[in-house]
Amino acid sequence: DDSTQASLAMHLLMLSMLEGKLTMPGGVAALDIGCGTGWLLEAFALLSNNSNSNISGFDLDIEVATQVLSDPDATSLSTKTPMPRVFKANLLEERFGLDSAIQRRLLPEGSFDVVNVGVAISSVESPVFRKVFGLLRAGGVLTAPICDAGGLKPKTGSC
C-alpha cells in the first residue's frame, strides 16, 4: 500500500544519508527512535558490519521488532555487528519514561554517532528536539522529520 511504500522510501533515504557514518572503521553507536519493525536496526547492523558497533532502538511497542531481530534467519546474523538491542521507551516522556539508572545505561547523553527519529518533531526549537540532539556525540548525525525547520513548513499534510 501507499504508506508501506512511503515508509520504505523514507528508510532508504535515511540509509543513503547515514551510510558514511554507519561504516566507520572503529564501529558506530547508532540509535533508531521509533524503531517499529526493526528494519532499520537490521540495516544499520548490516552496513556497520563491525564487532565494535552498538546498534539500538526503542519504541512504545517492541513486540514486532523483537520477533524480527530474534528470527534465526535475520540478516543481522550475517554481520560482525552484535545483535541490535531493542527496548521500550517513550520519546515524549521525561527520561524517555525510563528509571534514571536505566536511562543513563541505555541512552546516555552524548554517546551516539547516529540518531534516527522515525516520527515527526514539531520544530528545531522544541524540547523534544533538544532532548534527541543531546544524545549525539560531537560530530554525530541526526536524521528526523521536522514540521517547522526554521520557518519551512510542509506544503501538504499536517504535523
mmCIF file with all atom_site columns, C-alpha atoms in Angstrom:
data_model
loop_
_atom_site.group_PDB
_atom_site.id
_atom_site.type_symbol
_atom_site.label_atom_id
_atom_site.label_alt_id
_atom_site.label_comp_id
_atom_site.label_asym_id
_atom_site.label_entity_id
_atom_site.label_seq_id
_atom_site.pdbx_PDB_ins_code
_atom_site.Cartn_x
_atom_site.Cartn_y
_atom_site.Cartn_z
_atom_site.occupancy
_atom_site.B_iso_or_equiv
_atom_site.pdbx_formal_charge
_atom_site.auth_seq_id
_atom_site.auth_comp_id
_atom_site.auth_asym_id
_atom_site.auth_atom_id
_atom_site.pdbx_PDB_model_num
ATOM 1   C CA . ASP A 1 1   ? 0.000  0.000   0.000  1.00 0.00 ? 1   ASP A CA 1
ATOM 2   C CA . ASP A 1 2   ? 0.993  3.686   -0.219 1.00 0.00 ? 2   ASP A CA 1
ATOM 3   C CA . SER A 1 3   ? 2.019  4.017   3.437  1.00 0.00 ? 3   SER A CA 1
ATOM 4   C CA . THR A 1 4   ? 4.340  0.994   3.173  1.00 0.00 ? 4   THR A CA 1
ATOM 5   C CA . GLN A 1 5   ? 5.936  2.386   0.010  1.00 0.00 ? 5   GLN A CA 1
ATOM 6   C CA . ALA A 1 6   ? 6.370  5.813   1.625  1.00 0.00 ? 6   ALA A CA 1
ATOM 7   C CA . SER A 1 7   ? 7.921  4.185   4.698  1.00 0.00 ? 7   SER A CA 1
ATOM 8   C CA . LEU A 1 8   ? 10.308 2.126   2.562  1.00 0.00 ? 8   LEU A CA 1
ATOM 9   C CA . ALA A 1 9   ? 11.286 5.215   0.566  1.00 0.00 ? 9   ALA A CA 1
ATOM 10  C CA . MET A 1 10  ? 11.942 7.132   3.809  1.00 0.00 ? 10  MET A CA 1
ATOM 11  C CA . HIS A 1 11  ? 14.018 4.255   5.211  1.00 0.00 ? 11  HIS A CA 1
ATOM 12  C CA . LEU A 1 12  ? 16.111 4.071   2.040  1.00 0.00 ? 12  LEU A CA 1
ATOM 13  C CA . LEU A 1 13  ? 16.633 7.842   2.093  1.00 0.00 ? 13  LEU A CA 1
ATOM 14  C CA . MET A 1 14  ? 17.822 7.659   5.720  1.00 0.00 ? 14  MET A CA 1
ATOM 15  C CA . LEU A 1 15  ? 20.218 4.826   4.899  1.00 0.00 ? 15  LEU A CA 1
ATOM 16  C CA . SER A 1 16  ? 21.712 6.705   1.961  1.00 0.00 ? 16  SER A CA 1
ATOM 17  C CA . MET A 1 17  ? 22.184 9.778   4.165  1.00 0.00 ? 17  MET A CA 1
ATOM 18  C CA . LEU A 1 18  ? 23.763 7.787   7.002  1.00 0.00 ? 18  LEU A CA 1
ATOM 19  C CA . GLU A 1 19  ? 25.873 5.260   5.105  1.00 0.00 ? 19  GLU A CA 1
ATOM 20  C CA . GLY A 1 20  ? 29.222 7.015   5.690  1.00 0.00 ? 20  GLY A CA 1
ATOM 21  C CA . LYS A 1 21  ? 28.586 7.338   9.423  1.00 0.00 ? 21  LYS A CA 1
ATOM 22  C CA . LEU A 1 22  ? 27.455 3.720   9.772  1.00 0.00 ? 22  LEU A CA 1
ATOM 23  C CA . THR A 1 23  ? 30.626 2.322   8.208  1.00 0.00 ? 23  THR A CA 1
ATOM 24  C CA . MET A 1 24  ? 33.224 3.999   10.443 1.00 0.00 ? 24  MET A CA 1
ATOM 25  C CA . PRO A 1 25  ? 36.307 1.772   10.943 1.00 0.00 ? 25  PRO A CA 1
ATOM 26  C CA . GLY A 1 26  ? 36.133 1.902   14.762 1.00 0.00 ? 26  GLY A CA 1
ATOM 27  C CA . GLY A 1 27  ? 32.456 0.975   14.852 1.00 0.00 ? 27  GLY A CA 1
ATOM 28  C CA . VAL A 1 28  ? 29.379 3.109   15.419 1.00 0.00 ? 28  VAL A CA 1
ATOM 29  C CA . ALA A 1 29  ? 26.873 3.765   18.172 1.00 0.00 ? 29  ALA A CA 1
ATOM 30  C CA . ALA A 1 30  ? 23.526 4.137   16.400 1.00 0.00 ? 30  ALA A CA 1
ATOM 31  C CA . LEU A 1 31  ? 20.025 4.669   17.774 1.00 0.00 ? 31  LEU A CA 1
ATOM 32  C CA . ASP A 1 32  ? 16.684 4.384   15.985 1.00 0.00 ? 32  ASP A CA 1
ATOM 33  C CA . ILE A 1 33  ? 13.917 6.185   17.885 1.00 0.00 ? 33  ILE A CA 1
ATOM 34  C CA . GLY A 1 34  ? 10.542 4.772   16.883 1.00 0.00 ? 34  GLY A CA 1
ATOM 35  C CA . CYS A 1 35  ? 12.176 1.594   15.566 1.00 0.00 ? 35  CYS A CA 1
ATOM 36  C CA . GLY A 1 36  ? 8.855  -0.040  14.633 1.00 0.00 ? 36  GLY A CA 1
ATOM 37  C CA . THR A 1 37  ? 9.565  -3.379  12.955 1.00 0.00 ? 37  THR A CA 1
ATOM 38  C CA . GLY A 1 38  ? 13.331 -3.188  13.488 1.00 0.00 ? 38  GLY A CA 1
ATOM 39  C CA . TRP A 1 39  ? 14.011 -2.965  9.738  1.00 0.00 ? 39  TRP A CA 1
ATOM 40  C CA . LEU A 1 40  ? 16.398 -0.006  10.102 1.00 0.00 ? 40  LEU A CA 1
ATOM 41  C CA . LEU A 1 41  ? 18.165 -1.653  13.033 1.00 0.00 ? 41  LEU A CA 1
ATOM 42  C CA . GLU A 1 42  ? 18.966 -4.648  10.831 1.00 0.00 ? 42  GLU A CA 1
ATOM 43  C CA . ALA A 1 43  ? 20.086 -2.354  8.030  1.00 0.00 ? 43  ALA A CA 1
ATOM 44  C CA . PHE A 1 44  ? 22.308 -0.369  10.440 1.00 0.00 ? 44  PHE A CA 1
ATOM 45  C CA . ALA A 1 45  ? 23.897 -3.634  11.627 1.00 0.00 ? 45  ALA A CA 1
ATOM 46  C CA . LEU A 1 46  ? 24.499 -4.872  8.091  1.00 0.00 ? 46  LEU A CA 1
ATOM 47  C CA . LEU A 1 47  ? 26.030 -1.601  6.925  1.00 0.00 ? 47  LEU A CA 1
ATOM 48  C CA . SER A 1 48  ? 28.221 -1.311  10.007 1.00 0.00 ? 48  SER A CA 1
ATOM 49  C CA . ASN A 1 49  ? 29.484 -4.910  9.897  1.00 0.00 ? 49  ASN A CA 1
ATOM 50  C CA . ASN A 1 50  ? 31.776 -4.141  12.826 1.00 0.00 ? 50  ASN A CA 1
ATOM 51  C CA . SER A 1 51  ? 32.094 -6.033  16.112 1.00 0.00 ? 51  SER A CA 1
ATOM 52  C CA . ASN A 1 52  ? 32.694 -2.719  17.920 1.00 0.00 ? 52  ASN A CA 1
ATOM 53  C CA . SER A 1 53  ? 29.354 -1.264  16.848 1.00 0.00 ? 53  SER A CA 1
ATOM 54  C CA . ASN A 1 54  ? 26.401 -0.802  19.182 1.00 0.00 ? 54  ASN A CA 1
ATOM 55  C CA . ILE A 1 55  ? 23.023 -0.582  17.439 1.00 0.00 ? 55  ILE A CA 1
ATOM 56  C CA . SER A 1 56  ? 19.886 0.022   19.468 1.00 0.00 ? 56  SER A CA 1
ATOM 57  C CA . GLY A 1 57  ? 16.353 1.251   19.106 1.00 0.00 ? 57  GLY A CA 1
ATOM 58  C CA . PHE A 1 58  ? 13.246 1.925   21.073 1.00 0.00 ? 58  PHE A CA 1
ATOM 59  C CA . ASP A 1 59  ? 9.537  2.297   20.547 1.00 0.00 ? 59  ASP A CA 1
ATOM 60  C CA . LEU A 1 60  ? 6.303  2.203   22.522 1.00 0.00 ? 60  LEU A CA 1
ATOM 61  C CA . ASP A 1 61  ? 5.605  -1.316  21.214 1.00 0.00 ? 61  ASP A CA 1
ATOM 62  C CA . ILE A 1 62  ? 8.641  -3.505  20.560 1.00 0.00 ? 62  ILE A CA 1
ATOM 63  C CA . GLU A 1 63  ? 6.927  -6.851  20.018 1.00 0.00 ? 63  GLU A CA 1
ATOM 64  C CA . VAL A 1 64  ? 7.389  -6.955  16.217 1.00 0.00 ? 64  VAL A CA 1
ATOM 65  C CA . ALA A 1 65  ? 10.978 -5.667  16.309 1.00 0.00 ? 65  ALA A CA 1
ATOM 66  C CA . THR A 1 66  ? 11.877 -8.203  18.991 1.00 0.00 ? 66  THR A CA 1
ATOM 67  C CA . GLN A 1 67  ? 10.391 -11.040 16.905 1.00 0.00 ? 67  GLN A CA 1
ATOM 68  C CA . VAL A 1 68  ? 12.114 -9.864  13.724 1.00 0.00 ? 68  VAL A CA 1
ATOM 69  C CA . LEU A 1 69  ? 15.514 -9.498  15.383 1.00 0.00 ? 69  LEU A CA 1
ATOM 70  C CA . SER A 1 70  ? 15.283 -12.860 17.148 1.00 0.00 ? 70  SER A CA 1
ATOM 71  C CA . ASP A 1 71  ? 14.478 -14.714 13.902 1.00 0.00 ? 71  ASP A CA 1
ATOM 72  C CA . PRO A 1 72  ? 17.337 -17.167 13.190 1.00 0.00 ? 72  PRO A CA 1
ATOM 73  C CA . ASP A 1 73  ? 17.188 -16.147 9.531  1.00 0.00 ? 73  ASP A CA 1
ATOM 74  C CA . ALA A 1 74  ? 17.506 -12.440 10.403 1.00 0.00 ? 74  ALA A CA 1
ATOM 75  C CA . THR A 1 75  ? 20.034 -10.633 8.249  1.00 0.00 ? 75  THR A CA 1
ATOM 76  C CA . SER A 1 76  ? 21.749 -9.340  11.395 1.00 0.00 ? 76  SER A CA 1
ATOM 77  C CA . LEU A 1 77  ? 23.147 -12.837 11.871 1.00 0.00 ? 77  LEU A CA 1
ATOM 78  C CA . SER A 1 78  ? 25.287 -12.400 8.722  1.00 0.00 ? 78  SER A CA 1
ATOM 79  C CA . THR A 1 79  ? 27.243 -9.449  10.095 1.00 0.00 ? 79  THR A CA 1
ATOM 80  C CA . LYS A 1 80  ? 30.032 -8.932  12.619 1.00 0.00 ? 80  LYS A CA 1
ATOM 81  C CA . THR A 1 81  ? 27.879 -6.324  14.366 1.00 0.00 ? 81  THR A CA 1
ATOM 82  C CA . PRO A 1 82  ? 26.377 -7.553  17.639 1.00 0.00 ? 82  PRO A CA 1
ATOM 83  C CA . MET A 1 83  ? 22.604 -8.116  17.593 1.00 0.00 ? 83  MET A CA 1
ATOM 84  C CA . PRO A 1 84  ? 20.787 -4.778  17.884 1.00 0.00 ? 84  PRO A CA 1
ATOM 85  C CA . ARG A 1 85  ? 19.223 -4.062  21.275 1.00 0.00 ? 85  ARG A CA 1
ATOM 86  C CA . VAL A 1 86  ? 15.530 -3.099  21.377 1.00 0.00 ? 86  VAL A CA 1
ATOM 87  C CA . PHE A 1 87  ? 13.796 -1.651  24.394 1.00 0.00 ? 87  PHE A CA 1
ATOM 88  C CA . LYS A 1 88  ? 10.526 0.002   25.291 1.00 0.00 ? 88  LYS A CA 1
ATOM 89  C CA . ALA A 1 89  ? 10.703 3.772   25.880 1.00 0.00 ? 89  ALA A CA 1
ATOM 90  C CA . ASN A 1 90  ? 8.724  6.922   25.123 1.00 0.00 ? 90  ASN A CA 1
ATOM 91  C CA . LEU A 1 91  ? 10.305 9.899   23.375 1.00 0.00 ? 91  LEU A CA 1
ATOM 92  C CA . LEU A 1 92  ? 7.751  12.295  24.834 1.00 0.00 ? 92  LEU A CA 1
ATOM 93  C CA . GLU A 1 93  ? 8.170  11.347  28.498 1.00 0.00 ? 93  GLU A CA 1
ATOM 94  C CA . GLU A 1 94  ? 10.761 12.677  30.907 1.00 0.00 ? 94  GLU A CA 1
ATOM 95  C CA . ARG A 1 95  ? 13.880 10.453  30.789 1.00 0.00 ? 95  ARG A CA 1
ATOM 96  C CA . PHE A 1 96  ? 12.137 8.613   27.935 1.00 0.00 ? 96  PHE A CA 1
ATOM 97  C CA . GLY A 1 97  ? 9.826  7.025   30.517 1.00 0.00 ? 97  GLY A CA 1
ATOM 98  C CA . LEU A 1 98  ? 12.756 5.085   31.986 1.00 0.00 ? 98  LEU A CA 1
ATOM 99  C CA . ASP A 1 99  ? 14.137 4.811   35.501 1.00 0.00 ? 99  ASP A CA 1
ATOM 100 C CA . SER A 1 100 ? 17.150 7.155   35.896 1.00 0.00 ? 100 SER A CA 1
ATOM 101 C CA . ALA A 1 101 ? 19.724 4.353   36.106 1.00 0.00 ? 101 ALA A CA 1
ATOM 102 C CA . ILE A 1 102 ? 18.268 2.539   33.089 1.00 0.00 ? 102 ILE A CA 1
ATOM 103 C CA . GLN A 1 103 ? 18.125 5.772   31.093 1.00 0.00 ? 103 GLN A CA 1
ATOM 104 C CA . ARG A 1 104 ? 21.798 6.502   31.869 1.00 0.00 ? 104 ARG A CA 1
ATOM 105 C CA . ARG A 1 105 ? 22.730 2.969   30.759 1.00 0.00 ? 105 ARG A CA 1
ATOM 106 C CA . LEU A 1 106 ? 20.623 2.772   27.575 1.00 0.00 ? 106 LEU A CA 1
ATOM 107 C CA . LEU A 1 107 ? 20.505 6.433   26.487 1.00 0.00 ? 107 LEU A CA 1
ATOM 108 C CA . PRO A 1 108 ? 23.496 8.269   27.933 1.00 0.00 ? 108 PRO A CA 1
ATOM 109 C CA . GLU A 1 109 ? 23.802 11.851  26.743 1.00 0.00 ? 109 GLU A CA 1
ATOM 110 C CA . GLY A 1 110 ? 26.448 12.500  24.106 1.00 0.00 ? 110 GLY A CA 1
ATOM 111 C CA . SER A 1 111 ? 27.002 8.824   23.302 1.00 0.00 ? 111 SER A CA 1
ATOM 112 C CA . PHE A 1 112 ? 25.612 8.214   19.791 1.00 0.00 ? 112 PHE A CA 1
ATOM 113 C CA . ASP A 1 113 ? 27.255 8.771   16.411 1.00 0.00 ? 113 ASP A CA 1
ATOM 114 C CA . VAL A 1 114 ? 23.930 8.358   14.617 1.00 0.00 ? 114 VAL A CA 1
ATOM 115 C CA . VAL A 1 115 ? 20.394 9.030   15.831 1.00 0.00 ? 115 VAL A CA 1
ATOM 116 C CA . ASN A 1 116 ? 17.419 8.469   13.552 1.00 0.00 ? 116 ASN A CA 1
ATOM 117 C CA . VAL A 1 117 ? 13.954 9.578   14.610 1.00 0.00 ? 117 VAL A CA 1
ATOM 118 C CA . GLY A 1 118 ? 11.075 7.828   12.878 1.00 0.00 ? 118 GLY A CA 1
ATOM 119 C CA . VAL A 1 119 ? 8.393  10.289  13.992 1.00 0.00 ? 119 VAL A CA 1
ATOM 120 C CA . ALA A 1 120 ? 7.925  13.968  13.198 1.00 0.00 ? 120 ALA A CA 1
ATOM 121 C CA . ILE A 1 121 ? 9.303  16.534  15.625 1.00 0.00 ? 121 ILE A CA 1
ATOM 122 C CA . SER A 1 122 ? 7.372  19.800  15.744 1.00 0.00 ? 122 SER A CA 1
ATOM 123 C CA . SER A 1 123 ? 10.380 22.144  15.336 1.00 0.00 ? 123 SER A CA 1
ATOM 124 C CA . VAL A 1 124 ? 14.096 22.513  15.958 1.00 0.00 ? 124 VAL A CA 1
ATOM 125 C CA . GLU A 1 125 ? 13.123 24.753  18.892 1.00 0.00 ? 125 GLU A CA 1
ATOM 126 C CA . SER A 1 126 ? 11.104 22.038  20.644 1.00 0.00 ? 126 SER A CA 1
ATOM 127 C CA . PRO A 1 127 ? 12.242 20.408  23.911 1.00 0.00 ? 127 PRO A CA 1
ATOM 128 C CA . VAL A 1 128 ? 11.920 17.015  22.177 1.00 0.00 ? 128 VAL A CA 1
ATOM 129 C CA . PHE A 1 129 ? 14.420 18.075  19.502 1.00 0.00 ? 129 PHE A CA 1
ATOM 130 C CA . ARG A 1 130 ? 16.851 19.331  22.149 1.00 0.00 ? 130 ARG A CA 1
ATOM 131 C CA . LYS A 1 131 ? 16.493 16.069  24.109 1.00 0.00 ? 131 LYS A CA 1
ATOM 132 C CA . VAL A 1 132 ? 17.207 13.979  20.998 1.00 0.00 ? 132 VAL A CA 1
ATOM 133 C CA . PHE A 1 133 ? 20.052 16.250  19.891 1.00 0.00 ? 133 PHE A CA 1
ATOM 134 C CA . GLY A 1 134 ? 21.617 15.833  23.340 1.00 0.00 ? 134 GLY A CA 1
ATOM 135 C CA . LEU A 1 135 ? 22.085 12.107  22.681 1.00 0.00 ? 135 LEU A CA 1
ATOM 136 C CA . LEU A 1 136 ? 24.608 12.848  19.911 1.00 0.00 ? 136 LEU A CA 1
ATOM 137 C CA . ARG A 1 137 ? 28.378 12.846  20.274 1.00 0.00 ? 137 ARG A CA 1
ATOM 138 C CA . ALA A 1 138 ? 30.239 15.817  18.858 1.00 0.00 ? 138 ALA A CA 1
ATOM 139 C CA . GLY A 1 139 ? 30.211 15.317  15.083 1.00 0.00 ? 139 GLY A CA 1
ATOM 140 C CA . GLY A 1 140 ? 27.249 12.938  15.262 1.00 0.00 ? 140 GLY A CA 1
ATOM 141 C CA . VAL A 1 141 ? 24.400 12.885  12.751 1.00 0.00 ? 141 VAL A CA 1
ATOM 142 C CA . LEU A 1 142 ? 20.696 13.270  13.481 1.00 0.00 ? 142 LEU A CA 1
ATOM 143 C CA . THR A 1 143 ? 18.012 12.450  10.916 1.00 0.00 ? 143 THR A CA 1
ATOM 144 C CA . ALA A 1 144 ? 14.441 13.392  11.760 1.00 0.00 ? 144 ALA A CA 1
ATOM 145 C CA . PRO A 1 145 ? 11.364 14.731  10.002 1.00 0.00 ? 145 PRO A CA 1
ATOM 146 C CA . ILE A 1 146 ? 10.854 18.302  11.261 1.00 0.00 ? 146 ILE A CA 1
ATOM 147 C CA . CYS A 1 147 ? 7.482  20.001  10.824 1.00 0.00 ? 147 CYS A CA 1
ATOM 148 C CA . ASP A 1 148 ? 8.828  23.547  11.106 1.00 0.00 ? 148 ASP A CA 1
ATOM 149 C CA . ALA A 1 149 ? 12.523 23.772  10.284 1.00 0.00 ? 149 ALA A CA 1
ATOM 150 C CA . GLY A 1 150 ? 13.233 27.445  10.773 1.00 0.00 ? 150 GLY A CA 1
ATOM 151 C CA . GLY A 1 151 ? 10.087 28.672  9.084  1.00 0.00 ? 151 GLY A CA 1
ATOM 152 C CA . LEU A 1 152 ? 9.961  25.997  6.377  1.00 0.00 ? 152 LEU A CA 1
ATOM 153 C CA . LYS A 1 153 ? 6.507  24.494  6.732  1.00 0.00 ? 153 LYS A CA 1
ATOM 154 C CA . PRO A 1 154 ? 5.255  21.425  4.835  1.00 0.00 ? 154 PRO A CA 1
ATOM 155 C CA . LYS A 1 155 ? 3.100  22.286  1.820  1.00 0.00 ? 155 LYS A CA 1
ATOM 156 C CA . THR A 1 156 ? 0.766  19.362  2.425  1.00 0.00 ? 156 THR A CA 1
ATOM 157 C CA . GLY A 1 157 ? -0.226 17.283  5.374  1.00 0.00 ? 157 GLY A CA 1
ATOM 158 C CA . SER A 1 158 ? -0.161 18.319  8.973  1.00 0.00 ? 158 SER A CA 1
ATOM 159 C CA . CYS A 1 159 ? 2.010  17.951  11.987 1.00 0.00 ? 159 CYS A CA 1
#
